[in-house]
Amino acid sequence: MSHRLGHRRKNLKKGLQFTIMVVGTSGLGRTTFVNTLCAKQVLRHEQPDHTTNGVRIRPVMVDLEEEGVKINLTIVDTPGFGDSIDNESSFNDILGYVEKQYDDILAEESRIKRNPKFRDNRVHALLYFITPTGHGLRELDIELMRRLGPRVNVIPVIGKADSFTRMELIEFKRRVMEDIDHYKIPIYNFPFDDEEDDDDTIEENCELRGLLPFAIIGSEEEAATDEGNIRIRRYPWGTAEVDNSEHCDFAKLRYALLSSHLSDLKEITHDFLYENYRTEKLSRGVEDESDEEENEDEGTSQVRIKEEHLRMEEEKLREKELKVQREISEKRQELLAKEEALRSLEARLAGTQINNGH
Ligand SMILES: Nc1nc2c(ncn2[C@@H]2O[C@H](COP(=O)(O)OP(=O)(O)O)[C@@H](O)[C@H]2O)c(=O)[nH]1
Ligand SMILES: [Mg+2]
């Protein structure tokens, strides 16, 4: 018992590791989104640099705390994407980065001595910023998502969604999803299992799926209100509130990424996307390795791969545990609030009785 508690405390202290990549043409609000998501200036604003060609891939780390759970978040920004006439090298650079993280894990799995400092840098979600053209996807959008979709959880979002009226936004979302369907682009669509999942999960996932692509409004400006500070964009005619679900989908996306669907995104990355990559790579390896020397016997490497899988399973369990703990603590808060309400009701009733007695 004490062992488990100690174990648990250590896990909570260490927190969860999660990686988000943001891709999209310059000026769509990637930097603003990241700073809004983290509620601090993680990325600096920069002008598009037309002197250097191609995309620059830059991971930065930031520690967040989300409902009592520490998250060690890595943000991978991709400035320069879509700025050139020929984007072929950008596609390859981004895909190359994602696959490099898988290669690193694959190499670590087959090491004799594990490197204690090894960091799993796999990308768990790629947010793709769609330009709010009103006309559906551009070729660039289709190409990027189609190439990256089989390797990473792609979540399409609409940058600067405040440029649409309510009806225009509905129509644009519909067109984008039609294109995604038509071009068979594999995106993360909040998958669920009708038979295995409970009703709440199914309902939640259906709702999130219905919001795709998420309409994003970002802002680093705050305004004071009676309920505290809120993040807004100010226009000559009024304000848009970033965290107001009537105004945009930012809050819902944030909650899905950092709370409700964090584990699912990690699981799909490991069990499905990485596993597919590994299988493809290993079977490719077997074909062209036929005349190369084997430097370790197969038994040992099998054991190592199994060990690595056990380690991953353990981590997954740990995440589930944290999720359950969080749910319990939410319920406990609710219960306490109800108890409190009951107590004050009792006190008031007792008061009336005394008054009546007189
Ligand atoms: N209208 C509108 N403008 C935005 C939004 N987010 C950012 N911007 C503005 O768009 C410009 C480019 O934003 P930035 O975050 O630097 O874009 P990036 O090049 O994709 O990193 C800046 O002037 C931002 O203030 C948004 O949601 N709506
Ligand atoms: Mg930027």
mmCIF file of C-alpha atoms and ligand atoms in Angstrom:
data_model
loop_
_atom_site.group_PDB
_atom_site.id
_atom_site.type_symbol
_atom_site.label_atom_id
_atom_site.label_comp_id
_atom_site.label_asym_id
_atom_site.label_seq_id
_atom_site.Cartn_x
_atom_site.Cartn_y
_atom_site.Cartn_z
ATOM 1 C CA MET A 1 0.000 0.000 0.000
ATOM 2 C CA SER A 2 2.615 2.525 1.059
ATOM 3 C CA HIS A 3 4.707 1.411 -1.833
ATOM 4 C CA ARG A 4 1.889 2.142 -4.253
ATOM 5 C CA LEU A 5 1.206 5.531 -2.721
ATOM 6 C CA GLY A 6 4.844 6.476 -2.963
ATOM 7 C CA HIS A 7 4.871 5.325 -6.534
ATOM 8 C CA ARG A 8 1.817 7.391 -7.279
ATOM 9 C CA ARG A 9 3.192 10.554 -5.685
ATOM 10 C CA LYS A 10 6.366 10.239 -7.692
ATOM 11 C CA ASN A 11 4.351 9.862 -10.895
ATOM 12 C CA LEU A 12 2.273 12.929 -10.154
ATOM 13 C CA LYS A 13 5.420 14.892 -9.438
ATOM 14 C CA LYS A 14 7.065 13.827 -12.641
ATOM 15 C CA GLY A 15 3.979 14.617 -14.691
ATOM 16 C CA LEU A 16 2.994 13.621 -18.171
ATOM 17 C CA GLN A 17 4.968 14.170 -21.303
ATOM 18 C CA PHE A 18 3.083 15.389 -24.357
ATOM 19 C CA THR A 19 4.151 16.801 -27.728
ATOM 20 C CA ILE A 20 2.168 18.996 -30.106
ATOM 21 C CA MET A 21 3.360 20.117 -33.526
ATOM 22 C CA VAL A 22 1.845 23.197 -35.182
ATOM 23 C CA VAL A 23 1.933 23.538 -38.953
ATOM 24 C CA GLY A 24 0.383 26.109 -41.272
ATOM 25 C CA THR A 25 1.183 28.996 -43.571
ATOM 26 C CA SER A 26 2.796 32.053 -41.927
ATOM 27 C CA GLY A 27 0.444 34.581 -40.440
ATOM 28 C CA LEU A 28 -2.414 32.221 -39.561
ATOM 29 C CA GLY A 29 -1.817 32.658 -35.847
ATOM 30 C CA ARG A 30 0.336 29.653 -34.896
ATOM 31 C CA THR A 31 2.486 31.643 -32.497
ATOM 32 C CA THR A 32 -0.521 33.380 -30.989
ATOM 33 C CA PHE A 33 -2.301 30.039 -30.571
ATOM 34 C CA VAL A 34 0.644 28.458 -28.756
ATOM 35 C CA ASN A 35 0.947 31.416 -26.387
ATOM 36 C CA THR A 36 -2.815 31.356 -25.797
ATOM 37 C CA LEU A 37 -2.742 27.598 -25.141
ATOM 38 C CA CYS A 38 0.051 27.896 -22.581
ATOM 39 C CA ALA A 39 -1.115 31.254 -21.187
ATOM 40 C CA LYS A 40 2.416 32.592 -21.465
ATOM 41 C CA GLN A 41 4.829 33.733 -24.110
ATOM 42 C CA VAL A 42 6.366 30.469 -25.205
ATOM 43 C CA LEU A 43 7.065 31.576 -28.786
ATOM 44 C CA ARG A 44 8.128 34.970 -30.042
ATOM 45 C CA HIS A 45 6.401 36.601 -32.983
ATOM 46 C CA GLU A 46 8.461 36.815 -36.113
ATOM 47 C CA GLN A 47 8.020 38.065 -39.622
ATOM 48 C CA PRO A 48 8.161 35.516 -42.421
ATOM 49 C CA ASP A 49 11.755 35.250 -43.575
ATOM 50 C CA HIS A 50 11.885 35.148 -47.363
ATOM 51 C CA THR A 51 15.674 35.096 -47.509
ATOM 52 C CA THR A 52 15.934 31.518 -46.281
ATOM 53 C CA ASN A 53 14.024 28.804 -48.013
ATOM 54 C CA GLY A 54 12.106 26.020 -46.395
ATOM 55 C CA VAL A 55 10.775 25.148 -43.015
ATOM 56 C CA ARG A 56 12.647 25.511 -39.719
ATOM 57 C CA ILE A 57 11.614 22.953 -37.126
ATOM 58 C CA ARG A 58 12.005 24.080 -33.531
ATOM 59 C CA PRO A 59 10.878 22.231 -30.434
ATOM 60 C CA VAL A 60 10.428 24.206 -27.205
ATOM 61 C CA MET A 61 9.457 22.816 -23.836
ATOM 62 C CA VAL A 62 7.043 24.280 -21.344
ATOM 63 C CA ASP A 63 5.711 23.007 -18.017
ATOM 64 C CA LEU A 64 1.992 23.349 -17.443
ATOM 65 C CA GLU A 65 -0.358 22.264 -14.724
ATOM 66 C CA GLU A 66 -3.769 21.120 -15.861
ATOM 67 C CA GLU A 67 -6.310 20.383 -13.110
ATOM 68 C CA GLY A 68 -3.576 19.384 -10.717
ATOM 69 C CA VAL A 69 -1.687 17.253 -13.206
ATOM 70 C CA LYS A 70 1.713 18.401 -14.366
ATOM 71 C CA ILE A 71 2.292 18.294 -18.093
ATOM 72 C CA ASN A 72 5.697 18.581 -19.607
ATOM 73 C CA LEU A 73 4.606 19.930 -22.975
ATOM 74 C CA THR A 74 6.804 20.105 -26.038
ATOM 75 C CA ILE A 75 5.678 22.454 -28.779
ATOM 76 C CA VAL A 76 7.195 21.934 -32.199
ATOM 77 C CA ASP A 77 6.722 25.001 -34.364
ATOM 78 C CA THR A 78 7.392 24.927 -38.107
ATOM 79 C CA PRO A 79 7.977 28.515 -39.308
ATOM 80 C CA GLY A 80 8.575 28.849 -43.014
ATOM 81 C CA PHE A 81 6.038 26.227 -44.061
ATOM 82 C CA GLY A 82 4.152 27.195 -47.185
ATOM 83 C CA ASP A 83 6.288 30.263 -47.849
ATOM 84 C CA SER A 84 8.029 28.827 -50.909
ATOM 85 C CA ILE A 85 6.669 28.171 -54.351
ATOM 86 C CA ASP A 86 7.815 24.575 -54.177
ATOM 87 C CA ASN A 87 6.869 23.007 -50.876
ATOM 88 C CA GLU A 88 8.197 19.530 -51.579
ATOM 89 C CA SER A 89 11.141 19.942 -49.224
ATOM 90 C CA SER A 90 8.866 21.298 -46.460
ATOM 91 C CA PHE A 91 6.690 18.167 -46.623
ATOM 92 C CA ASN A 92 9.759 15.976 -46.445
ATOM 93 C CA ASP A 93 11.332 17.941 -43.596
ATOM 94 C CA ILE A 94 8.202 17.725 -41.457
ATOM 95 C CA LEU A 95 7.654 14.033 -42.226
ATOM 96 C CA GLY A 96 11.367 13.450 -41.629
ATOM 97 C CA TYR A 97 11.155 15.045 -38.184
ATOM 98 C CA VAL A 98 8.189 12.874 -37.170
ATOM 99 C CA GLU A 99 9.862 9.688 -38.415
ATOM 100 C CA LYS A 100 13.201 10.581 -36.822
ATOM 101 C CA GLN A 101 11.516 10.452 -33.399
ATOM 102 C CA TYR A 102 10.261 6.936 -34.217
ATOM 103 C CA ASP A 103 13.736 5.902 -35.370
ATOM 104 C CA ASP A 104 15.166 7.100 -32.062
ATOM 105 C CA ILE A 105 12.721 4.941 -30.092
ATOM 106 C CA LEU A 106 13.408 1.991 -32.348
ATOM 107 C CA ALA A 107 17.142 2.352 -31.749
ATOM 108 C CA GLU A 108 16.618 2.695 -27.999
ATOM 109 C CA GLU A 109 14.471 -0.461 -27.932
ATOM 110 C CA SER A 110 17.308 -2.522 -29.302
ATOM 111 C CA ARG A 111 20.117 -1.173 -27.134
ATOM 112 C CA ILE A 112 21.849 -3.524 -24.736
ATOM 113 C CA LYS A 113 21.995 -0.936 -21.979
ATOM 114 C CA ARG A 114 19.143 1.507 -21.818
ATOM 115 C CA ASN A 115 20.055 5.170 -21.794
ATOM 116 C CA PRO A 116 18.482 6.610 -18.615
ATOM 117 C CA LYS A 117 18.434 10.083 -20.168
ATOM 118 C CA PHE A 118 16.528 8.934 -23.247
ATOM 119 C CA ARG A 119 13.640 11.250 -24.105
ATOM 120 C CA ASP A 120 10.634 10.085 -26.047
ATOM 121 C CA ASN A 121 10.015 12.978 -28.441
ATOM 122 C CA ARG A 122 7.312 11.422 -30.552
ATOM 123 C CA VAL A 123 4.722 13.919 -31.787
ATOM 124 C CA HIS A 124 1.295 13.050 -30.358
ATOM 125 C CA ALA A 125 -0.776 15.614 -32.256
ATOM 126 C CA LEU A 126 -0.176 17.758 -35.312
ATOM 127 C CA LEU A 127 -2.442 20.788 -35.446
ATOM 128 C CA TYR A 128 -2.796 21.824 -39.051
ATOM 129 C CA PHE A 129 -3.859 25.445 -39.550
ATOM 130 C CA ILE A 130 -6.205 25.794 -42.512
ATOM 131 C CA THR A 131 -6.333 29.206 -44.202
ATOM 132 C CA PRO A 132 -9.812 30.742 -43.801
ATOM 133 C CA THR A 133 -10.429 31.143 -47.527
ATOM 134 C CA GLY A 134 -14.082 30.176 -47.505
ATOM 135 C CA HIS A 135 -13.473 27.838 -50.432
ATOM 136 C CA GLY A 136 -12.436 24.565 -48.832
ATOM 137 C CA LEU A 137 -8.925 23.115 -48.744
ATOM 138 C CA ARG A 138 -6.014 24.308 -50.856
ATOM 139 C CA GLU A 139 -3.670 21.883 -52.566
ATOM 140 C CA LEU A 140 -1.009 22.645 -49.960
ATOM 141 C CA ASP A 141 -3.399 21.689 -47.131
ATOM 142 C CA ILE A 142 -4.406 18.457 -48.843
ATOM 143 C CA GLU A 143 -0.811 17.430 -49.571
ATOM 144 C CA LEU A 144 0.490 18.108 -46.084
ATOM 145 C CA MET A 145 -2.333 16.342 -44.264
ATOM 146 C CA ARG A 146 -2.369 13.431 -46.680
ATOM 147 C CA ARG A 147 1.343 12.795 -46.267
ATOM 148 C CA LEU A 148 1.484 13.262 -42.513
ATOM 149 C CA GLY A 149 -1.820 11.589 -41.601
ATOM 150 C CA PRO A 150 -0.490 8.010 -41.714
ATOM 151 C CA ARG A 151 2.339 8.947 -39.308
ATOM 152 C CA VAL A 152 0.826 11.316 -36.764
ATOM 153 C CA ASN A 153 -2.561 12.313 -35.324
ATOM 154 C CA VAL A 154 -3.508 15.235 -37.578
ATOM 155 C CA ILE A 155 -6.110 17.594 -36.126
ATOM 156 C CA PRO A 156 -7.311 20.230 -38.608
ATOM 157 C CA VAL A 157 -8.038 23.686 -37.221
ATOM 158 C CA ILE A 158 -9.135 26.944 -38.858
ATOM 159 C CA GLY A 159 -6.823 29.849 -38.067
ATOM 160 C CA LYS A 160 -8.262 33.357 -37.586
ATOM 161 C CA ALA A 161 -11.786 31.943 -37.473
ATOM 162 C CA ASP A 162 -13.068 35.379 -36.473
ATOM 163 C CA SER A 163 -13.016 36.287 -40.162
ATOM 164 C CA PHE A 164 -16.233 34.306 -40.687
ATOM 165 C CA THR A 165 -19.823 35.012 -39.761
ATOM 166 C CA ARG A 166 -21.626 32.202 -37.974
ATOM 167 C CA MET A 167 -23.225 30.879 -41.177
ATOM 168 C CA GLU A 168 -20.016 31.210 -43.196
ATOM 169 C CA LEU A 169 -18.135 29.244 -40.563
ATOM 170 C CA ILE A 170 -20.661 26.399 -40.645
ATOM 171 C CA GLU A 171 -20.445 26.333 -44.436
ATOM 172 C CA PHE A 172 -16.629 26.453 -44.486
ATOM 173 C CA LYS A 173 -16.356 23.640 -41.940
ATOM 174 C CA ARG A 174 -18.703 21.560 -44.067
ATOM 175 C CA ARG A 175 -16.619 22.129 -47.190
ATOM 176 C CA VAL A 176 -13.380 21.280 -45.434
ATOM 177 C CA MET A 177 -14.802 18.015 -44.096
ATOM 178 C CA GLU A 178 -16.153 17.202 -47.543
ATOM 179 C CA ASP A 179 -12.646 17.645 -48.983
ATOM 180 C CA ILE A 180 -11.111 15.557 -46.210
ATOM 181 C CA ASP A 181 -13.597 12.843 -47.048
ATOM 182 C CA HIS A 182 -13.173 13.153 -50.780
ATOM 183 C CA TYR A 183 -9.361 13.044 -50.725
ATOM 184 C CA LYS A 184 -9.429 10.302 -48.057
ATOM 185 C CA ILE A 185 -7.206 12.301 -45.739
ATOM 186 C CA PRO A 186 -6.516 10.359 -42.542
ATOM 187 C CA ILE A 187 -7.152 12.705 -39.622
ATOM 188 C CA TYR A 188 -7.681 12.128 -35.904
ATOM 189 C CA ASN A 189 -11.466 12.122 -35.707
ATOM 190 C CA PHE A 190 -11.987 11.314 -32.009
ATOM 191 C CA PRO A 191 -12.516 7.614 -32.620
ATOM 192 C CA PHE A 192 -14.771 5.542 -30.385
ATOM 193 C CA ASP A 193 -16.084 2.040 -30.156
ATOM 194 C CA ASP A 194 -19.884 1.683 -30.118
ATOM 195 C CA GLU A 195 -19.648 -1.517 -28.112
ATOM 196 C CA GLU A 196 -16.686 -0.989 -25.797
ATOM 197 C CA ASP A 197 -17.009 2.682 -24.851
ATOM 198 C CA ASP A 198 -19.485 4.048 -22.325
ATOM 199 C CA ASP A 199 -22.256 6.457 -23.339
ATOM 200 C CA ASP A 200 -20.475 9.534 -21.981
ATOM 201 C CA THR A 201 -17.332 8.826 -23.983
ATOM 202 C CA ILE A 202 -19.321 8.215 -27.145
ATOM 203 C CA GLU A 203 -21.283 11.414 -26.677
ATOM 204 C CA GLU A 204 -18.160 13.459 -25.920
ATOM 205 C CA ASN A 205 -16.307 12.096 -28.950
ATOM 206 C CA CYS A 206 -19.290 12.672 -31.232
ATOM 207 C CA GLU A 207 -19.472 16.261 -30.073
ATOM 208 C CA LEU A 208 -15.751 16.877 -30.692
ATOM 209 C CA ARG A 209 -15.923 15.149 -34.052
ATOM 210 C CA GLY A 210 -18.816 17.420 -34.974
ATOM 211 C CA LEU A 211 -16.667 20.481 -34.267
ATOM 212 C CA LEU A 212 -13.931 19.468 -36.736
ATOM 213 C CA PRO A 213 -12.128 21.465 -38.047
ATOM 214 C CA PHE A 214 -11.839 23.475 -34.802
ATOM 215 C CA ALA A 215 -12.406 27.205 -35.247
ATOM 216 C CA ILE A 216 -9.542 29.012 -33.521
ATOM 217 C CA ILE A 217 -9.311 32.563 -32.285
ATOM 218 C CA GLY A 218 -6.106 33.401 -30.451
ATOM 219 C CA SER A 219 -5.170 36.395 -28.348
ATOM 220 C CA GLU A 220 -2.519 37.559 -25.968
ATOM 221 C CA GLU A 221 -4.590 40.498 -24.808
ATOM 222 C CA GLU A 222 -6.595 40.378 -21.598
ATOM 223 C CA ALA A 223 -9.577 42.339 -20.440
ATOM 224 C CA ALA A 224 -10.772 42.675 -16.847
ATOM 225 C CA THR A 225 -14.360 41.606 -16.154
ATOM 226 C CA ASP A 226 -16.393 40.944 -13.015
ATOM 227 C CA GLU A 227 -15.432 37.265 -13.254
ATOM 228 C CA GLY A 228 -11.725 37.991 -13.609
ATOM 229 C CA ASN A 229 -9.489 38.430 -16.609
ATOM 230 C CA ILE A 230 -10.514 36.977 -19.958
ATOM 231 C CA ARG A 231 -8.626 36.775 -23.214
ATOM 232 C CA ILE A 232 -10.203 38.726 -26.024
ATOM 233 C CA ARG A 233 -9.685 40.207 -29.464
ATOM 234 C CA ARG A 234 -10.945 43.748 -29.717
ATOM 235 C CA TYR A 235 -12.609 45.049 -32.890
ATOM 236 C CA PRO A 236 -14.016 48.465 -33.649
ATOM 237 C CA TRP A 237 -17.499 46.983 -33.127
ATOM 238 C CA GLY A 238 -16.942 44.655 -30.182
ATOM 239 C CA THR A 239 -14.903 41.806 -28.755
ATOM 240 C CA ALA A 240 -14.382 38.098 -29.384
ATOM 241 C CA GLU A 241 -13.693 35.963 -26.329
ATOM 242 C CA VAL A 242 -11.119 33.228 -26.833
ATOM 243 C CA ASP A 243 -12.446 30.917 -24.094
ATOM 244 C CA ASN A 244 -16.109 31.420 -24.905
ATOM 245 C CA SER A 245 -17.439 28.359 -26.755
ATOM 246 C CA GLU A 246 -20.073 30.531 -28.412
ATOM 247 C CA HIS A 247 -17.286 32.508 -30.060
ATOM 248 C CA CYS A 248 -14.861 29.760 -31.105
ATOM 249 C CA ASP A 249 -13.723 26.191 -30.364
ATOM 250 C CA PHE A 250 -10.440 27.082 -28.642
ATOM 251 C CA ALA A 251 -11.501 26.043 -25.124
ATOM 252 C CA LYS A 252 -12.922 22.723 -26.317
ATOM 253 C CA LEU A 253 -9.789 21.919 -28.304
ATOM 254 C CA ARG A 254 -7.547 22.862 -25.387
ATOM 255 C CA TYR A 255 -9.468 20.618 -23.000
ATOM 256 C CA ALA A 256 -9.396 17.721 -25.465
ATOM 257 C CA LEU A 257 -5.652 18.061 -26.042
ATOM 258 C CA LEU A 258 -4.469 18.570 -22.494
ATOM 259 C CA SER A 259 -7.084 16.654 -20.508
ATOM 260 C CA SER A 260 -9.736 14.406 -21.949
ATOM 261 C CA HIS A 261 -7.901 13.040 -25.012
ATOM 262 C CA LEU A 262 -4.256 13.309 -24.009
ATOM 263 C CA SER A 263 -4.006 9.593 -23.228
ATOM 264 C CA ASP A 264 -5.908 8.550 -26.317
ATOM 265 C CA LEU A 265 -3.614 10.587 -28.573
ATOM 266 C CA LYS A 266 -0.568 9.004 -26.925
ATOM 267 C CA GLU A 267 -2.031 5.520 -27.180
ATOM 268 C CA ILE A 268 -2.842 5.860 -30.860
ATOM 269 C CA THR A 269 0.639 7.247 -31.478
ATOM 270 C CA HIS A 270 2.236 4.260 -29.811
ATOM 271 C CA ASP A 271 -0.097 1.362 -30.583
ATOM 272 C CA PHE A 272 -0.995 2.279 -34.105
ATOM 273 C CA LEU A 273 1.089 4.972 -35.825
ATOM 274 C CA TYR A 274 4.463 3.989 -34.381
ATOM 275 C CA GLU A 275 3.657 0.290 -34.609
ATOM 276 C CA ASN A 276 2.858 0.650 -38.329
ATOM 277 C CA TYR A 277 6.060 2.567 -38.920
ATOM 278 C CA ARG A 278 8.062 -0.028 -37.015
ATOM 279 C CA THR A 279 6.552 -2.903 -38.977
ATOM 280 C CA GLU A 280 7.168 -1.172 -42.304
ATOM 281 C CA LYS A 281 10.706 -0.279 -41.353
ATOM 282 C CA LEU A 282 11.606 -3.691 -39.963
ATOM 283 C CA SER A 283 10.173 -5.576 -42.921
ATOM 284 C CA ARG A 284 12.005 -3.208 -45.232
ATOM 285 C CA GLY A 285 15.143 -3.845 -43.154
ATOM 286 C CA VAL A 286 14.799 -7.624 -43.445
ATOM 287 C CA GLU A 287 14.632 -7.337 -47.220
ATOM 288 C CA ASP A 288 17.771 -5.294 -47.728
ATOM 289 C CA GLU A 289 19.703 -6.743 -44.801
ATOM 290 C CA SER A 290 19.751 -10.257 -46.222
ATOM 291 C CA ASP A 291 23.479 -10.173 -46.966
ATOM 292 C CA GLU A 292 24.488 -8.008 -44.013
ATOM 293 C CA GLU A 293 25.965 -9.463 -40.856
ATOM 294 C CA GLU A 294 23.659 -9.902 -37.861
ATOM 295 C CA ASN A 295 25.310 -8.377 -34.839
ATOM 296 C CA GLU A 296 23.094 -9.826 -32.177
ATOM 297 C CA ASP A 297 21.057 -12.969 -31.925
ATOM 298 C CA GLU A 298 17.363 -12.669 -32.509
ATOM 299 C CA GLY A 299 16.349 -13.999 -29.104
ATOM 300 C CA THR A 300 18.014 -11.153 -27.224
ATOM 301 C CA SER A 301 16.533 -8.453 -29.385
ATOM 302 C CA GLN A 302 13.069 -10.031 -29.056
ATOM 303 C CA VAL A 303 13.394 -9.901 -25.274
ATOM 304 C CA ARG A 304 14.423 -6.268 -25.447
ATOM 305 C CA ILE A 305 11.498 -5.296 -27.625
ATOM 306 C CA LYS A 306 9.159 -7.080 -25.214
ATOM 307 C CA GLU A 307 10.736 -5.214 -22.305
ATOM 308 C CA GLU A 308 10.238 -1.918 -24.045
ATOM 309 C CA HIS A 309 6.603 -2.761 -24.665
ATOM 310 C CA LEU A 310 6.104 -3.587 -21.008
ATOM 311 C CA ARG A 311 7.586 -0.223 -20.105
ATOM 312 C CA MET A 312 5.172 1.534 -22.464
ATOM 313 C CA GLU A 313 2.244 -0.443 -21.084
ATOM 314 C CA GLU A 314 3.262 0.672 -17.617
ATOM 315 C CA GLU A 315 3.291 4.280 -18.688
ATOM 316 C CA LYS A 316 -0.143 3.936 -20.222
ATOM 317 C CA LEU A 317 -1.497 2.478 -16.977
ATOM 318 C CA ARG A 318 0.050 5.378 -15.118
ATOM 319 C CA GLU A 319 -1.812 7.841 -17.328
ATOM 320 C CA LYS A 320 -5.095 6.012 -16.819
ATOM 321 C CA GLU A 321 -4.473 6.102 -13.092
ATOM 322 C CA LEU A 322 -3.920 9.859 -13.169
ATOM 323 C CA LYS A 323 -7.082 10.329 -15.151
ATOM 324 C CA VAL A 324 -9.118 8.299 -12.666
ATOM 325 C CA GLN A 325 -7.541 10.201 -9.784
ATOM 326 C CA ARG A 326 -8.524 13.459 -11.379
ATOM 327 C CA GLU A 327 -12.080 12.271 -11.868
ATOM 328 C CA ILE A 328 -12.278 11.141 -8.241
ATOM 329 C CA SER A 329 -11.029 14.494 -7.062
ATOM 330 C CA GLU A 330 -13.616 16.298 -9.210
ATOM 331 C CA LYS A 331 -16.378 14.131 -7.756
ATOM 332 C CA ARG A 332 -15.081 14.750 -4.255
ATOM 333 C CA GLN A 333 -15.237 18.507 -4.841
ATOM 334 C CA GLU A 334 -18.827 18.169 -6.027
ATOM 335 C CA LEU A 335 -19.700 16.097 -2.984
ATOM 336 C CA LEU A 336 -18.123 18.611 -0.626
ATOM 337 C CA ALA A 337 -20.058 21.427 -2.262
ATOM 338 C CA LYS A 338 -23.294 19.453 -1.903
ATOM 339 C CA GLU A 339 -22.554 18.678 1.757
ATOM 340 C CA GLU A 340 -21.874 22.322 2.375
ATOM 341 C CA ALA A 341 -25.172 23.302 0.767
ATOM 342 C CA LEU A 342 -27.004 20.700 2.841
ATOM 343 C CA ARG A 343 -25.402 21.925 6.044
ATOM 344 C CA SER A 344 -26.410 25.515 5.432
ATOM 345 C CA LEU A 345 -29.924 24.358 4.567
ATOM 346 C CA GLU A 346 -30.079 22.408 7.852
ATOM 347 C CA ALA A 347 -28.824 25.398 9.760
ATOM 348 C CA ARG A 348 -31.453 27.577 8.170
ATOM 349 C CA LEU A 349 -34.181 25.015 8.915
ATOM 350 C CA ALA A 350 -33.057 24.795 12.543
ATOM 351 C CA GLY A 351 -33.278 28.604 12.682
ATOM 352 C CA THR A 352 -36.857 28.625 11.400
ATOM 353 C CA GLN A 353 -37.870 25.935 13.901
ATOM 354 C CA ILE A 354 -36.548 27.967 16.795
ATOM 355 C CA ASN A 355 -38.392 31.015 15.486
ATOM 356 C CA ASN A 356 -41.580 29.003 15.136
ATOM 357 C CA GLY A 357 -41.194 27.660 18.660
ATOM 358 C CA HIS A 358 -41.382 31.180 20.050
HETATM 359 N N1 LIG B 1 -8.014 38.112 -36.741
HETATM 360 C C1 LIG B 1 -7.148 37.334 -36.100
HETATM 361 N N2 LIG B 1 -5.847 37.623 -36.107
HETATM 362 C C2 LIG B 1 -4.997 36.817 -35.431
HETATM 363 C C3 LIG B 1 -5.435 35.689 -34.718
HETATM 364 N N3 LIG B 1 -4.366 35.096 -34.139
HETATM 365 C C4 LIG B 1 -3.300 35.851 -34.461
HETATM 366 N N4 LIG B 1 -3.665 36.888 -35.239
HETATM 367 C C5 LIG B 1 -2.809 37.947 -35.801
HETATM 368 O O1 LIG B 1 -2.216 37.463 -36.990
HETATM 369 C C6 LIG B 1 -0.880 37.919 -37.105
HETATM 370 C C7 LIG B 1 0.072 36.720 -37.214
HETATM 371 O O2 LIG B 1 -0.017 35.953 -36.035
HETATM 372 P P1 LIG B 1 1.138 34.929 -35.583
HETATM 373 O O3 LIG B 1 0.650 34.259 -34.345
HETATM 374 O O4 LIG B 1 2.446 35.631 -35.481
HETATM 375 O O5 LIG B 1 1.119 33.941 -36.832
HETATM 376 P P2 LIG B 1 2.163 32.806 -37.266
HETATM 377 O O6 LIG B 1 2.972 33.389 -38.365
HETATM 378 O O7 LIG B 1 1.302 31.688 -37.769
HETATM 379 O O8 LIG B 1 2.965 32.421 -36.074
HETATM 380 C C8 LIG B 1 -0.629 38.784 -35.864
HETATM 381 O O9 LIG B 1 -0.854 40.106 -36.211
HETATM 382 C C9 LIG B 1 -1.672 38.291 -34.883
HETATM 383 O O10 LIG B 1 -2.038 39.293 -33.961
HETATM 384 C C10 LIG B 1 -6.847 35.391 -34.727
HETATM 385 O O11 LIG B 1 -7.326 34.415 -34.151
HETATM 386 N N5 LIG B 1 -7.644 36.244 -35.439
HETATM 387 MG MG MG B 2 5.005 32.389 -35.747
#
